[in-house]
Amino acid sequence: MFPQTGPFIILIACTNSYADVIFLVDASYSIGVDDFQKVKEFIKDVVQIFDVGPSNTEVALIQYSSYADLHFKLDDYSIVTDLLDAIDNVTYSGGATLTSDAILMMRTQGFEGFVDIDNLDTLHVWNTCLPNNAKREEGVNLY
């Protein structure tokens, strides 16, 4: 189910749990088309673990390179097959690697209307590639 090689972490998920999950996907030139496709397959594998729906797990995706783009919001898809199709429709863009723009978009738009992010003690971010320069003083933890 999960890729055996590459810069991935394996998640062990609890079923029947509620979560808001936002994937930040690097589509810069440093990733390349082949690895971008592997990341999409990884995301699809992870998404299928969850019970997707408004009362369960909701998923959003932000793609970034020279700019950040919110492809779909947490409440856009409540049926897993529609969500998988939406992931398939995300295309590689190439460009610079502006991770900070994606994190800012996640904080300001990704959870908008779902979570009062300003009142969270910590925001957990699982980084499946190399660590970046996210500011820990802003409460962003990279794993």
Coordinates of C-alpha atoms in Angstrom, one line a residue:
M1 CA 0.0 0.0 0.0
F2 CA 2.7 2.5 0.9
P3 CA 5.8 3.2 -1.2
Q4 CA 8.8 1.1 0.0
T5 CA 11.4 3.7 -0.9
G6 CA 11.6 7.5 -0.9
P7 CA 11.2 10.4 1.5
F8 CA 8.1 9.1 3.2
I9 CA 6.9 8.5 6.7
I10 CA 4.4 5.8 7.4
L11 CA 1.3 6.8 9.3
I12 CA -0.6 4.4 11.6
A13 CA -4.1 5.9 11.7
C14 CA -6.9 5.2 14.1
T15 CA -10.1 4.5 12.2
N16 CA -13.4 6.1 13.4
S17 CA -11.6 9.2 14.4
Y18 CA -12.2 12.8 13.4
A19 CA -9.4 14.8 11.9
D20 CA -8.8 17.8 9.7
V21 CA -5.8 16.8 7.4
I22 CA -4.2 19.3 5.1
F23 CA -1.5 18.0 2.7
L24 CA 1.2 20.5 1.6
V25 CA 2.6 19.3 -1.7
D26 CA 5.9 20.5 -3.1
A27 CA 5.6 20.9 -6.9
S28 CA 8.8 22.8 -7.4
Y29 CA 11.5 22.0 -9.9
S30 CA 13.6 20.3 -7.2
I31 CA 10.9 17.6 -6.9
G32 CA 10.3 16.7 -10.6
V33 CA 7.4 15.1 -12.3
D34 CA 8.1 11.5 -11.3
D35 CA 8.5 12.2 -7.6
F36 CA 5.5 14.5 -7.7
Q37 CA 3.5 11.6 -8.9
K38 CA 4.9 9.4 -6.1
V39 CA 3.8 12.0 -3.6
K40 CA 0.2 12.0 -5.0
E41 CA 0.1 8.2 -4.8
F42 CA 1.3 8.3 -1.2
I43 CA -1.4 10.9 -0.4
K44 CA -4.1 8.7 -2.0
D45 CA -2.9 5.7 0.0
V46 CA -3.1 7.7 3.3
V47 CA -6.5 9.1 2.4
Q48 CA -7.9 5.7 1.9
I49 CA -7.1 4.8 5.6
F50 CA -9.5 7.4 6.9
D51 CA -13.3 7.4 7.0
V52 CA -13.7 10.5 4.9
G53 CA -16.8 12.7 5.5
P54 CA -18.1 15.8 7.4
S55 CA -18.4 13.9 10.7
N56 CA -15.2 12.0 10.3
T57 CA -12.0 13.0 8.5
E58 CA -11.8 15.9 6.1
V59 CA -8.9 16.5 3.7
A60 CA -7.5 19.6 2.0
L61 CA -4.6 20.0 -0.3
I62 CA -2.3 22.9 -0.9
Q63 CA 0.3 22.7 -3.7
Y64 CA 3.3 25.0 -3.6
S65 CA 6.2 26.0 -5.8
S66 CA 6.7 29.7 -6.7
Y67 CA 3.3 30.3 -5.1
A68 CA 0.8 28.4 -3.0
D69 CA -2.5 27.2 -4.3
L70 CA -5.4 25.7 -2.2
H71 CA -6.6 23.0 -4.6
F72 CA -9.5 21.9 -2.4
K73 CA -10.7 22.8 1.1
L74 CA -11.5 20.5 4.0
D75 CA -15.3 20.4 3.2
D76 CA -15.0 20.1 -0.5
Y77 CA -15.2 16.3 -0.7
S78 CA -17.2 13.9 1.6
I79 CA -16.9 10.8 -0.6
V80 CA -13.5 9.2 -0.8
T81 CA -13.7 8.3 -4.5
D82 CA -14.3 12.0 -5.4
L83 CA -11.4 13.0 -3.1
L84 CA -9.1 10.5 -4.9
D85 CA -10.2 11.9 -8.3
A86 CA -9.4 15.4 -7.0
I87 CA -5.9 14.3 -6.0
D88 CA -5.4 12.7 -9.4
N89 CA -6.3 16.1 -11.0
V90 CA -3.6 18.0 -9.2
T91 CA -0.9 18.7 -11.8
Y92 CA 2.8 19.4 -11.5
S93 CA 3.7 23.0 -11.9
G94 CA 7.4 23.4 -11.4
G95 CA 9.0 26.6 -10.0
A96 CA 10.8 27.8 -6.9
T97 CA 10.3 26.1 -3.5
L98 CA 8.4 28.6 -1.3
T99 CA 7.4 26.3 1.6
S100 CA 6.7 29.3 3.8
D101 CA 3.9 30.5 1.5
A102 CA 2.2 27.1 1.8
I103 CA 2.5 27.1 5.6
L104 CA 1.1 30.6 5.7
M105 CA -1.8 29.6 3.5
M106 CA -2.5 26.5 5.6
R107 CA -2.6 28.7 8.7
T108 CA -4.7 31.5 7.2
Q109 CA -7.0 29.7 4.8
G110 CA -6.7 26.0 5.2
F111 CA -8.4 25.7 8.5
E112 CA -10.5 28.8 8.1
G113 CA -14.0 28.2 9.4
F114 CA -13.0 24.8 10.9
V115 CA -10.4 25.5 13.6
D116 CA -9.5 28.6 15.6
I117 CA -5.9 28.3 14.7
D118 CA -4.9 31.3 16.8
N119 CA -6.0 29.5 19.9
L120 CA -4.1 26.2 19.2
D121 CA -1.1 25.5 21.4
T122 CA 0.8 23.8 18.6
L123 CA 0.2 23.0 15.0
H124 CA 1.8 19.7 14.0
V125 CA 3.2 19.3 10.5
W126 CA 4.6 16.0 9.3
N127 CA 7.3 16.7 6.7
T128 CA 7.9 13.7 4.4
C129 CA 10.9 15.3 2.8
L130 CA 13.9 17.3 4.0
P131 CA 13.4 19.7 6.9
N132 CA 12.7 23.3 5.9
N133 CA 13.1 26.6 7.6
A134 CA 9.6 26.9 9.2
K135 CA 9.6 29.1 12.2
R136 CA 9.2 27.1 15.4
E137 CA 8.5 30.3 17.3
E138 CA 5.2 30.5 15.3
G139 CA 4.2 27.1 16.8
V140 CA 4.8 25.0 13.7
N141 CA 6.5 21.7 14.4
L142 CA 7.9 19.6 11.6
Y143 CA 8.2 15.8 11.9

